[in-house]
């Protein structure tokens, strides 16, 4: 194979156009009042009577008495046992309520000069979260990017040692600007009377430079960067970068981070297509973008692995060189999520990465469909709700999903955690497959049950369902159709002898089915294509899947080979080889693009091999088709037999052909999806005779017409039909017109001339 310039795939870095804003002095903030901490030993008591018993002053000092409200404010005396005092007074029949006195403060709003320009912070409700935690001095956040401006006055206090993997002798200094943009969103120093405030005001930002001044790098550098960050204490790794193609090296690095309890947050990408990697990995927290109206940003990549979204348009942040600017894209959304994750770790140091991810997902605000959807995931992040998320809900954050209608989305190649309550609970999930394929379900339980869990799979549009009863961790494998299938989990114990609650984990592994031409991995197993006019649909269902095909050309002419794909994760490469001759490689375009080549051919046998450039298993399909033009200009050859018939698709088709000699026949195929009136017209400009015959699918002649002009109308029912054209004289060119009319049912004739 000729190695082309994308052997090291460049990371498709999201670098949006910069939008400059006027440097306006922010308006003063109106303080909002919130409750935070309690004042030590101060208590408020409301009495049912218009006076309070003086006995209470034996242990407490009266600070205030409001007779009209019947309320006292007290401070306990030193050496008073609080629990005994509360026990004595909480149940006193003369007390309406008793509670500690809380400190009241204005809401935590930083005094950074340009805070008012950070309008996205209001959209994610960060200020209320800051009242509880606004700094993460113990959390190291690695930013794998173009580096960070190490001397930026609003960043340098938060920057710790990192590495430049492009030049290990140099510092990880930003030479593009993108990494500095990202860093400011995560952790610009807050409340320092200058610039802006990051999601976290104090943090340890670890710059890991993996992209050059053009914003390009490769999977090898990113994979190395992930491992470096993990090994040097990062708790969170932020990747505002990506590529469309799966690479095992990056997957291994992501899995390594997961094994070390390090959370990876990645931008979904800005192509308006499928998620880039590493965001597409199930063990990465993937982030898309919404616009200023909280709608899916048209550039934001989407799909089943999308977790959440955050504002992505006109994000005001730090700029290379010490200033400030705006930038847009999913690269600007992902840092907001990384910063929120840091705040959660600061509040709850013992959370696992999966728990942090789930809190962020389950606390998000719906901005599109209710629940999960492929354009906005679980919704737009809500920092206030995340910080206040009740941890007990992590056991089963998909509730309510007790019915098929409320089934939670279960993305393919993903995992989830849930809980079943005895005899009361059913958990429903739905999995949507883009193609037919094999799905392996893995149910994991922490202990063996005496009463089994019942797992039922309801395949899409199939009358049959599959039921499994499981008492311990189990794997099952099913061949499921394209579309939405449902999974139901139920724990029922009629004898009430089992556990009252069962926690479980459920994972799935999806693989696309092999195509109908397998096994054709070798030249000697090449699948023959008898009709050059047919379209071949295939898949690469396993690693290093080579699909070989064989064609035969009976005349000299021009053969165009065309391969298109339906996913940007597939990069098709074509080998074209005449029998016994050297091969020609066709690989001029990149991932997701069509490959096409026109080749001069002579009569003989030819082999075509298709493969993915990277050799990986791909969830996607390709279409292989040919166009052969004889030296005389006939684009339908070879179509001398019914099995080689050229399709006439559409309601109005004009096609041209040539009858080379008295032995040549041109066959065409018509597929009707309903009863219709069809009209066939044939003519040639040489005033020579044509013979046209219409056949049914069993090749029984329906009608036959000869002459210099053909005009035939027939009423045909749903099915496949064939048209044969021949001529008594050699090199007779002709034009055939096929017209399909929807049958009104009012025409009684079957044919006429």
XYZ file of C-alpha atoms in Angstrom:
753
model
C 0.000 0.000 0.000
C 1.221 3.477 -0.820
C 1.315 5.397 2.429
C -0.367 8.717 1.993
C -0.003 11.856 3.999
C -2.694 10.868 6.533
C -0.827 7.904 8.010
C -0.670 10.062 11.134
C -4.179 11.420 11.161
C -4.270 15.089 12.192
C -6.574 15.857 15.058
C -9.501 17.883 13.723
C -9.185 20.672 16.219
C -12.137 22.946 16.807
C -10.835 26.488 16.324
C -13.757 28.817 15.672
C -13.762 32.402 14.411
C -13.052 34.912 17.146
C -15.736 37.447 17.948
C -14.372 40.594 19.667
C -16.597 42.320 22.220
C -16.383 45.909 23.448
C -14.399 46.120 26.676
C -17.217 47.584 28.756
C -16.897 48.117 32.486
C -19.380 45.771 34.144
C -22.480 47.157 35.806
C -22.750 46.852 39.582
C -24.403 43.632 40.707
C -27.557 43.588 42.764
C -26.822 41.187 45.617
C -29.139 38.211 45.880
C -29.670 36.781 49.351
C -28.984 33.123 50.079
C -28.466 30.984 53.170
C -25.158 29.243 53.663
C -23.596 28.289 57.038
C -24.987 28.312 60.540
C -23.836 30.755 63.206
C -22.207 28.796 65.964
C -24.479 28.023 68.966
C -27.226 30.433 67.910
C -30.799 29.182 67.825
C -34.171 30.593 66.831
C -37.257 29.446 68.746
C -40.868 30.339 68.035
C -43.180 29.941 71.012
C -46.866 29.086 70.970
C -47.606 31.523 73.803
C -46.933 35.231 74.041
C -44.041 34.686 76.423
C -41.158 32.281 76.818
C -40.269 30.273 79.935
C -37.390 31.819 81.861
C -36.076 28.317 82.460
C -34.530 28.344 79.001
C -32.114 31.068 80.095
C -30.435 28.642 82.475
C -28.453 27.262 79.518
C -28.687 30.082 76.999
C -28.248 33.825 76.659
C -31.140 35.852 75.257
C -29.960 37.848 72.265
C -33.333 39.056 71.063
C -37.020 38.749 71.855
C -39.721 39.796 69.370
C -43.017 39.618 71.281
C -45.253 40.269 68.263
C -43.702 37.243 66.496
C -43.274 35.189 69.683
C -39.662 34.512 68.597
C -36.462 34.405 70.662
C -32.880 34.343 69.457
C -30.547 32.555 71.874
C -26.896 31.673 72.146
C -26.014 28.561 74.124
C -23.670 29.056 77.036
C -20.283 27.404 77.014
C -20.057 23.812 78.232
C -23.736 23.157 77.446
C -24.207 19.744 75.875
C -25.975 20.511 72.588
C -27.572 17.100 72.032
C -28.995 16.969 75.571
C -30.267 20.549 75.311
C -31.955 19.828 71.955
C -33.478 16.634 73.281
C -34.985 18.585 76.150
C -36.462 21.447 74.139
C -37.321 19.990 70.693
C -40.310 18.108 72.113
C -41.471 20.877 74.388
C -45.231 21.364 73.827
C -44.857 25.156 74.088
C -42.475 25.394 71.108
C -43.762 25.792 67.551
C -40.348 25.310 65.951
C -36.665 25.445 66.813
C -33.730 25.652 64.380
C -30.173 26.974 64.181
C -29.590 30.563 63.114
C -28.105 30.690 59.611
C -25.583 33.125 58.245
C -26.983 35.209 55.391
C -24.633 36.427 52.682
C -24.968 37.944 49.265
C -24.618 35.360 46.533
C -21.019 34.627 45.600
C -20.295 36.840 42.600
C -16.641 37.461 41.763
C -15.299 40.962 41.315
C -13.534 40.159 38.048
C -13.666 43.163 35.711
C -15.248 41.459 32.704
C -17.449 38.980 34.552
C -20.557 40.564 33.013
C -19.371 39.463 29.562
C -19.382 35.828 30.614
C -23.086 35.482 29.858
C -22.768 31.712 29.461
C -22.133 31.398 33.215
C -25.654 32.577 33.943
C -27.027 30.010 31.489
C -25.439 27.140 33.423
C -26.440 28.575 36.850
C -22.896 28.646 38.165
C -23.232 31.498 40.670
C -25.540 29.495 42.941
C -23.088 26.595 42.809
C -20.274 28.959 43.793
C -22.070 29.655 47.069
C -21.087 26.135 48.119
C -17.797 25.605 46.296
C -15.912 27.880 43.943
C -12.328 26.718 44.166
C -10.638 23.378 43.638
C -7.109 23.903 44.866
C -6.631 20.168 45.395
C -7.809 19.128 41.910
C -5.403 18.869 38.970
C -7.030 19.406 35.570
C -4.857 18.450 32.598
C -5.567 20.378 29.403
C -4.341 18.517 26.315
C -4.219 21.211 23.677
C -1.916 23.761 22.051
C -0.457 24.645 25.456
C -1.365 27.511 27.773
C -0.115 31.100 27.868
C 2.113 30.554 30.908
C 2.415 34.284 31.652
C -1.217 35.272 31.256
C -1.994 37.354 34.366
C -5.401 35.722 34.776
C -4.050 32.157 34.486
C -0.496 31.845 35.749
C -1.432 31.592 39.421
C -3.384 28.432 38.591
C -0.873 26.823 36.206
C 1.339 23.965 37.421
C 4.108 22.061 35.660
C 3.162 20.226 32.482
C 4.919 18.983 29.370
C 5.449 19.813 25.711
C 5.237 16.486 23.879
C 6.158 18.079 20.554
C 9.470 19.271 22.010
C 10.277 17.872 25.428
C 13.045 20.456 25.879
C 10.580 23.329 25.535
C 7.869 24.595 27.868
C 4.195 23.898 27.072
C 3.718 27.500 25.953
C 0.703 28.132 23.743
C 1.594 29.253 20.207
C -1.908 29.063 18.744
C -4.324 30.512 21.305
C -6.837 27.705 21.491
C -5.410 26.137 24.647
C -5.421 29.524 26.367
C -9.079 30.005 25.413
C -9.918 26.624 26.923
C -7.888 27.203 30.098
C -9.644 30.483 30.872
C -13.057 28.888 30.776
C -11.971 26.146 33.150
C -9.962 28.105 35.687
C -9.201 31.747 35.061
C -8.346 33.098 38.531
C -11.596 34.245 40.111
C -12.342 37.175 42.382
C -9.009 38.872 41.658
C -10.467 42.199 40.460
C -9.307 41.609 36.885
C -10.343 39.826 33.731
C -12.774 36.952 34.050
C -13.631 34.104 36.382
C -13.225 30.450 35.499
C -15.749 27.797 36.433
C -13.358 27.079 39.285
C -11.485 30.105 40.659
C -8.499 28.215 41.965
C -7.210 24.976 40.512
C -4.115 23.204 39.269
C -4.056 23.580 35.494
C -1.607 21.139 33.926
C -0.721 22.140 30.345
C 0.049 19.155 28.107
C 0.991 20.427 24.662
C -0.010 17.861 22.009
C -0.999 20.231 19.193
C 1.232 22.555 17.175
C 0.757 26.197 16.243
C -1.639 25.135 13.462
C -3.784 23.262 15.964
C -2.731 19.868 14.611
C -1.352 16.774 16.265
C -1.933 13.044 16.051
C -3.411 10.179 17.979
C -0.008 9.052 19.192
C 0.707 12.384 20.869
C -2.770 12.555 22.393
C -2.506 8.994 23.688
C 0.876 9.821 25.226
C -0.550 13.005 26.704
C -3.384 11.139 28.407
C -0.950 8.708 30.009
C 1.374 11.526 31.104
C -1.502 13.387 32.742
C -2.698 10.258 34.561
C 0.800 9.414 35.798
C 1.403 12.968 37.047
C -1.642 13.374 39.236
C -4.421 14.665 36.996
C -7.918 14.036 38.340
C -9.600 15.364 35.189
C -8.318 15.385 31.600
C -9.858 17.846 29.152
C -9.697 17.189 25.406
C -11.181 19.991 23.292
C -10.006 18.147 20.205
C -10.862 15.028 18.262
C -10.734 12.958 15.094
C -13.422 10.967 13.274
C -11.510 7.690 13.110
C -11.171 5.144 15.907
C -7.596 4.350 16.964
C -6.678 1.559 19.400
C -3.787 3.565 20.855
C -6.095 6.326 21.995
C -8.638 3.783 23.234
C -5.943 2.100 25.333
C -4.965 5.468 26.792
C -8.593 6.272 27.635
C -9.015 2.847 29.246
C -5.798 3.429 31.205
C -7.224 6.677 32.569
C -10.425 4.880 33.526
C -8.444 2.183 35.347
C -6.767 4.904 37.419
C -10.074 6.661 38.243
C -9.323 9.690 36.078
C -12.259 11.408 34.372
C -11.879 12.363 30.695
C -14.044 15.160 29.289
C -14.014 15.634 25.500
C -15.647 17.925 22.943
C -17.972 16.194 20.473
C -16.571 18.054 17.445
C -17.690 20.794 15.081
C -18.510 19.072 11.786
C -22.267 18.648 12.347
C -21.711 14.900 11.963
C -21.062 11.875 14.185
C -19.080 12.359 17.381
C -15.331 12.487 17.024
C -13.046 10.298 19.080
C -12.272 10.303 21.977
C -15.732 11.802 22.718
C -17.317 8.773 21.035
C -15.797 6.346 23.548
C -18.358 5.216 26.115
C -15.981 5.865 29.044
C -15.512 9.538 28.123
C -17.840 12.354 29.209
C -18.746 13.817 25.808
C -19.901 17.415 25.429
C -21.757 19.105 22.581
C -22.830 22.723 22.208
C -26.041 24.744 22.247
C -26.424 28.209 20.782
C -27.509 31.360 22.570
C -31.144 30.240 22.349
C -30.355 26.922 24.073
C -30.880 25.055 20.801
C -28.571 22.466 19.298
C -25.762 24.364 17.607
C -25.786 23.335 13.941
C -22.038 22.649 13.963
C -22.109 20.463 17.085
C -21.487 16.759 16.414
C -24.114 14.424 17.806
C -25.027 10.777 18.225
C -25.705 8.015 20.703
C -22.579 8.642 22.780
C -23.354 12.329 23.420
C -23.768 12.949 27.160
C -24.493 16.644 27.747
C -24.273 20.073 26.135
C -23.138 23.496 27.283
C -23.206 26.973 25.705
C -20.851 27.133 22.739
C -21.425 30.466 21.001
C -19.454 33.653 21.705
C -17.752 32.408 24.859
C -15.711 35.190 26.455
C -12.369 33.926 27.709
C -8.625 34.463 28.026
C -6.514 35.173 24.942
C -2.926 34.396 24.039
C -0.828 37.449 24.880
C -2.572 38.435 28.105
C -5.895 39.732 26.796
C -9.427 38.482 26.367
C -11.533 37.437 23.397
C -14.531 35.365 22.318
C -14.491 31.963 20.664
C -17.155 29.455 19.652
C -17.541 25.717 19.265
C -17.765 22.520 21.255
C -14.182 23.261 22.331
C -15.612 26.103 24.392
C -18.447 23.980 25.802
C -16.329 21.077 27.087
C -14.225 23.216 29.525
C -17.397 24.267 31.334
C -18.144 20.611 32.057
C -14.562 19.902 33.138
C -14.744 22.816 35.582
C -18.058 21.604 36.970
C -16.585 18.129 37.458
C -13.766 19.696 39.470
C -16.274 21.472 41.735
C -18.059 18.169 42.339
C -14.788 16.434 43.219
C -13.981 19.247 45.638
C -17.325 18.870 47.409
C -17.340 15.060 47.291
C -13.722 13.822 47.151
C -14.698 10.149 47.187
C -16.859 10.178 44.070
C -15.829 7.919 41.205
C -15.524 9.338 37.666
C -18.699 7.488 36.658
C -20.575 9.010 39.598
C -19.391 12.506 38.669
C -20.458 11.872 35.094
C -23.874 10.645 36.198
C -24.461 13.626 38.490
C -23.723 15.981 35.603
C -26.031 14.015 33.271
C -28.909 13.476 35.682
C -28.907 17.111 36.853
C -28.898 18.603 33.327
C -31.791 20.693 31.978
C -33.786 19.378 29.026
C -33.404 21.784 26.123
C -34.801 19.577 23.363
C -36.771 16.367 23.869
C -37.650 15.183 27.370
C -34.896 12.877 28.567
C -31.974 11.944 26.401
C -31.823 12.830 22.688
C -29.009 12.514 20.164
C -28.641 16.261 19.511
C -28.364 17.476 23.139
C -27.751 14.303 25.173
C -29.207 14.535 28.682
C -29.442 18.308 28.276
C -27.616 21.508 29.173
C -25.528 21.345 32.325
C -26.945 22.993 35.438
C -24.201 23.649 37.981
C -26.580 24.544 40.822
C -28.545 21.315 40.450
C -25.360 19.286 40.070
C -23.805 20.632 43.267
C -27.049 19.945 45.149
C -27.772 16.580 43.528
C -28.887 14.005 46.137
C -26.267 11.272 46.035
C -28.754 8.521 46.876
C -30.260 9.013 43.406
C -27.041 7.777 41.844
C -28.214 4.233 42.541
C -30.859 4.605 39.842
C -30.763 7.953 38.101
C -32.887 6.783 35.162
C -36.117 6.669 37.175
C -38.931 6.936 36.343
C -38.515 4.239 33.698
C -41.116 1.759 34.918
C -42.938 1.472 31.587
C -42.093 1.032 27.939
C -43.270 4.585 27.268
C -40.811 5.989 29.832
C -37.933 3.691 28.805
C -34.516 5.302 29.274
C -32.138 5.486 26.323
C -29.353 2.909 26.488
C -26.738 3.871 23.859
C -24.994 1.034 22.073
C -21.510 0.173 23.366
C -22.293 1.772 26.719
C -23.031 0.790 30.319
C -25.375 1.932 33.076
C -26.199 1.346 36.744
C -29.647 0.792 38.188
C -31.623 -0.549 41.108
C -34.663 -2.811 41.322
C -37.107 -2.816 44.213
C -38.738 -6.126 45.099
C -42.151 -6.714 43.450
C -42.674 -3.036 42.693
C -40.116 -1.980 40.149
C -39.497 -2.630 36.476
C -36.684 -0.876 34.669
C -37.178 -0.289 30.939
C -34.453 0.738 28.493
C -34.353 1.166 24.736
C -31.410 0.605 22.437
C -31.400 1.881 18.849
C -29.226 0.072 16.321
C -28.317 1.848 13.063
C -27.947 -1.538 11.311
C -28.706 -5.185 12.022
C -26.105 -6.623 14.350
C -25.113 -8.751 17.290
C -25.513 -7.228 20.764
C -23.874 -8.811 23.783
C -25.485 -7.822 27.087
C -23.486 -8.131 30.310
C -25.489 -8.063 33.550
C -23.282 -7.615 36.622
C -24.426 -8.220 40.210
C -22.386 -7.745 43.365
C -23.687 -10.990 44.852
C -25.551 -14.145 43.900
C -29.332 -13.929 44.354
C -31.693 -16.581 45.648
C -34.453 -15.199 43.413
C -33.377 -14.353 39.851
C -33.656 -11.085 37.972
C -35.658 -11.472 34.785
C -34.229 -9.735 31.714
C -36.492 -9.562 28.666
C -35.453 -8.236 25.252
C -38.162 -7.090 22.819
C -36.564 -6.848 19.356
C -37.777 -4.136 16.999
C -40.829 -5.155 14.956
C -40.490 -8.826 15.882
C -43.258 -10.884 17.432
C -40.785 -12.940 19.432
C -39.170 -11.741 22.659
C -36.270 -13.257 24.589
C -36.516 -13.961 28.334
C -33.581 -14.750 30.639
C -33.572 -15.413 34.382
C -30.292 -14.551 36.110
C -29.118 -15.089 39.682
C -25.591 -13.832 39.145
C -23.462 -11.987 36.587
C -24.301 -13.236 33.096
C -23.590 -12.559 29.411
C -26.124 -13.060 26.653
C -25.708 -12.499 22.917
C -28.557 -11.664 20.512
C -28.832 -10.871 16.814
C -31.084 -7.807 16.769
C -32.689 -5.938 13.870
C -32.134 -2.337 12.870
C -34.125 0.205 14.884
C -35.302 0.435 18.493
C -35.420 -2.671 20.680
C -36.521 -2.637 24.323
C -35.005 -4.224 27.419
C -36.977 -4.840 30.616
C -35.468 -5.816 33.974
C -37.690 -7.109 36.773
C -37.041 -8.572 40.223
C -39.990 -10.512 41.575
C -40.066 -12.749 44.639
C -43.593 -14.002 45.405
C -42.382 -15.676 48.598
C -40.730 -12.491 49.873
C -37.578 -14.404 50.793
C -35.132 -12.455 48.693
C -33.486 -9.076 49.061
C -35.715 -6.002 49.077
C -33.393 -4.105 46.693
C -30.954 -5.252 44.057
C -28.337 -3.028 42.450
C -27.080 -4.001 39.014
C -24.853 -2.845 36.185
C -25.791 -3.481 32.563
C -23.418 -3.090 29.615
C -23.798 -3.814 25.928
C -21.357 -4.488 23.086
C -22.716 -4.003 19.557
C -21.172 -5.302 16.325
C -22.599 -4.775 12.866
C -23.504 -7.933 10.932
C -21.286 -9.195 8.152
C -22.572 -8.467 4.654
C -24.154 -11.112 2.431
C -21.004 -11.504 0.301
C -18.896 -12.964 3.118
C -16.659 -14.889 3.293
C -14.663 -13.066 0.617
C -11.508 -12.026 2.474
C -9.098 -13.449 -0.131
C -8.703 -13.141 -3.878
C -9.561 -16.816 -4.414
C -12.780 -16.235 -2.413
C -13.819 -13.194 -4.474
C -17.605 -12.817 -4.788
C -18.658 -12.668 -8.440
C -20.739 -9.673 -9.502
C -22.649 -10.926 -12.553
C -24.296 -7.595 -13.265
C -22.217 -4.438 -13.465
C -25.442 -2.467 -13.149
C -26.169 -3.722 -9.641
C -25.205 -1.838 -6.468
C -23.203 -3.805 -3.913
C -23.778 -2.941 -0.230
C -21.116 -4.142 2.193
C -19.690 -3.754 5.702
C -16.357 -4.101 7.481
C -17.663 -6.090 10.427
C -14.280 -7.036 11.882
C -10.723 -5.765 12.002
C -8.728 -6.221 8.787
C -11.828 -7.166 6.824
C -10.946 -7.299 3.110
C -13.849 -7.631 0.689
C -12.912 -9.145 -2.692
C -15.185 -9.031 -5.741
C -14.855 -10.371 -9.290
C -16.298 -8.884 -12.487
C -16.067 -9.820 -16.141
C -15.936 -7.339 -19.021
C -16.851 -8.626 -22.493
C -15.970 -5.532 -24.522
C -13.367 -2.798 -24.530
C -14.359 0.495 -22.972
C -14.182 2.740 -19.892
C -15.026 1.326 -16.452
C -15.765 3.729 -13.600
C -15.410 2.239 -10.108
C -17.234 4.176 -7.408
C -17.329 3.578 -3.633
C -19.337 5.800 -1.277
C -19.726 5.460 2.515
C -22.358 6.570 5.028
C -20.039 7.450 7.916
C -17.017 9.673 8.374
C -15.405 6.867 10.371
C -14.796 4.830 7.229
C -11.991 5.631 4.775
C -12.389 3.348 1.731
C -9.407 2.073 -0.226
C -9.864 0.258 -3.561
C -7.504 -2.213 -5.215
C -8.279 -2.862 -8.878
C -6.484 -5.710 -10.614
C -6.798 -7.424 -13.983
C -6.349 -11.164 -13.775
C -2.633 -11.903 -13.847
C -1.696 -8.194 -13.897
C -0.382 -5.699 -11.350
C -2.850 -4.027 -9.027
C -3.905 -0.372 -9.088
C -4.596 1.315 -5.741
C -7.298 3.989 -5.568
C -7.047 6.117 -2.417
C -7.215 9.801 -3.155
C -9.721 11.060 -0.576
C -9.992 10.969 3.205
C -12.412 9.578 5.771
C -16.082 9.713 4.863
C -15.417 10.684 1.250
C -16.215 8.906 -2.010
C -13.481 7.203 -4.010
C -13.936 7.092 -7.790
C -11.707 6.149 -10.700
C -12.262 5.626 -14.440
C -10.081 2.929 -16.017
C -9.646 1.774 -19.600
C -10.401 -1.956 -19.818
C -10.301 -4.709 -22.389
C -12.291 -7.971 -22.326
C -11.328 -10.111 -19.346
C -11.730 -10.842 -15.651
C -10.989 -8.175 -13.037
C -10.725 -8.239 -9.234
C -11.689 -5.452 -6.840
C -10.653 -5.403 -3.190
C -12.240 -2.979 -0.733
C -10.902 -2.192 2.743
C -10.921 0.505 5.375
C -7.645 2.430 5.307
C -7.163 1.982 9.042
C -8.250 -1.653 9.054
C -10.702 -1.264 11.938
C -14.144 -2.666 12.548
C -16.553 0.065 11.444
C -20.217 0.611 12.255
C -21.246 1.760 8.816
C -21.874 0.630 5.248
C -20.335 1.212 1.844
C -21.899 1.142 -1.636
C -19.857 -0.198 -4.549
C -21.123 0.401 -8.069
C -19.749 0.528 -11.588
C -20.471 2.372 -14.784
C -19.193 0.733 -17.945
C -19.159 2.613 -21.226
C -18.282 0.714 -24.384
C -15.995 2.253 -26.963
C -19.179 3.092 -28.880
C -20.743 4.888 -25.915
C -23.212 2.306 -24.507
C -23.279 2.806 -20.728
C -25.377 -0.302 -19.959
C -23.070 -3.074 -21.084
C -22.793 -5.811 -20.164
C -26.562 -6.357 -20.066
C -26.904 -9.236 -22.522
C -28.734 -11.508 -20.068
C -31.677 -11.082 -17.650
C -29.329 -11.430 -14.674
C -27.305 -8.517 -16.087
C -30.368 -6.342 -16.679
C -29.820 -2.630 -16.208
C -32.417 -1.126 -13.821
C -34.909 1.483 -15.012
C -35.632 3.305 -11.756
C -37.977 6.277 -11.562
C -41.287 7.429 -12.993
C -39.761 8.907 -16.166
C -36.532 7.450 -17.546
C -34.800 8.110 -20.874
C -31.935 5.780 -21.686
C -29.789 5.150 -24.751
C -28.056 2.035 -26.021
C -26.423 0.315 -28.981
C -27.114 -3.082 -30.517
C -23.707 -4.177 -31.784
C -24.717 -7.150 -33.920
C -27.494 -9.632 -34.465
C -26.439 -11.613 -31.380
C -26.459 -8.608 -29.023
C -29.407 -8.109 -26.686
C -29.939 -5.327 -24.141
C -31.938 -6.235 -21.040
C -33.549 -3.806 -18.609
C -35.367 -4.425 -15.322
C -38.437 -2.622 -13.928
C -39.462 -2.948 -10.247
C -43.011 -1.782 -9.518
C -44.000 -1.181 -5.899
C -47.695 -0.916 -6.761
C -50.037 -1.430 -9.684
C -49.265 1.113 -12.423
C -49.738 2.020 -16.060
C -46.382 1.860 -17.823
C -45.542 3.339 -21.181
C -42.593 2.135 -23.258
C -41.396 4.109 -26.256
C -38.515 3.144 -28.528
C -37.011 4.887 -31.521
C -33.794 5.290 -33.465
C -32.631 8.012 -35.744
C -31.461 5.668 -38.520
C -34.935 4.512 -39.598
C -33.945 0.969 -38.665
C -36.147 -1.605 -37.005
C -36.131 -2.399 -33.282
C -37.652 -5.346 -31.490
C -38.850 -4.783 -27.911
C -40.286 -7.524 -25.684
C -41.784 -7.149 -22.166
C -41.473 -10.125 -19.784
C -42.772 -10.927 -16.325
C -40.515 -12.123 -13.505
C -40.775 -15.725 -14.746
C -39.607 -14.512 -18.215
C -42.966 -15.175 -19.831
C -43.529 -12.696 -22.659
C -46.351 -10.202 -21.997
C -46.094 -8.392 -25.306
C -43.715 -8.037 -28.291
C -43.455 -5.046 -30.627
C -41.292 -4.432 -33.703
C -40.799 -1.410 -35.922
C -38.888 1.798 -36.357
C -41.034 3.314 -33.596
C -42.308 1.522 -30.499
C -45.175 2.836 -28.364
C -46.764 0.433 -25.900
C -48.907 0.978 -22.775
C -49.605 -1.769 -20.232
C -51.307 -2.061 -16.885
C -48.994 -4.051 -14.612
C -49.369 -5.207 -11.029
C -46.716 -4.936 -8.338
C -43.580 -6.954 -9.131
C -40.459 -7.180 -11.306
C -40.485 -7.085 -15.108
C -37.907 -7.192 -17.896
C -37.554 -5.419 -21.232
C -35.423 -6.916 -24.028
C -34.221 -4.789 -26.951
C -32.618 -6.204 -30.114
C -32.171 -5.203 -33.772
C -31.499 -7.069 -37.043
C -28.816 -4.644 -38.193
C -25.408 -4.141 -36.463
C -24.539 -0.903 -34.644
C -28.159 0.142 -34.312
C -28.418 2.928 -31.751
C -31.723 3.498 -29.962
C -33.476 5.581 -27.356
C -35.814 3.914 -24.856
C -38.309 5.945 -22.820
C -39.977 4.403 -19.771
C -42.893 6.243 -18.138
C -44.704 5.031 -15.022
C -48.231 6.328 -14.311
C -50.027 5.640 -11.031
C -52.965 3.406 -11.909
C -56.336 5.124 -11.427
C -58.202 1.867 -12.016
C -60.284 3.390 -14.856
C -58.370 1.957 -17.821
C -59.548 -1.444 -18.994
C -57.182 -2.067 -21.913
C -54.047 -4.074 -21.346
C -52.080 -2.769 -24.308
C -52.344 -0.903 -27.578
C -50.141 0.331 -30.434
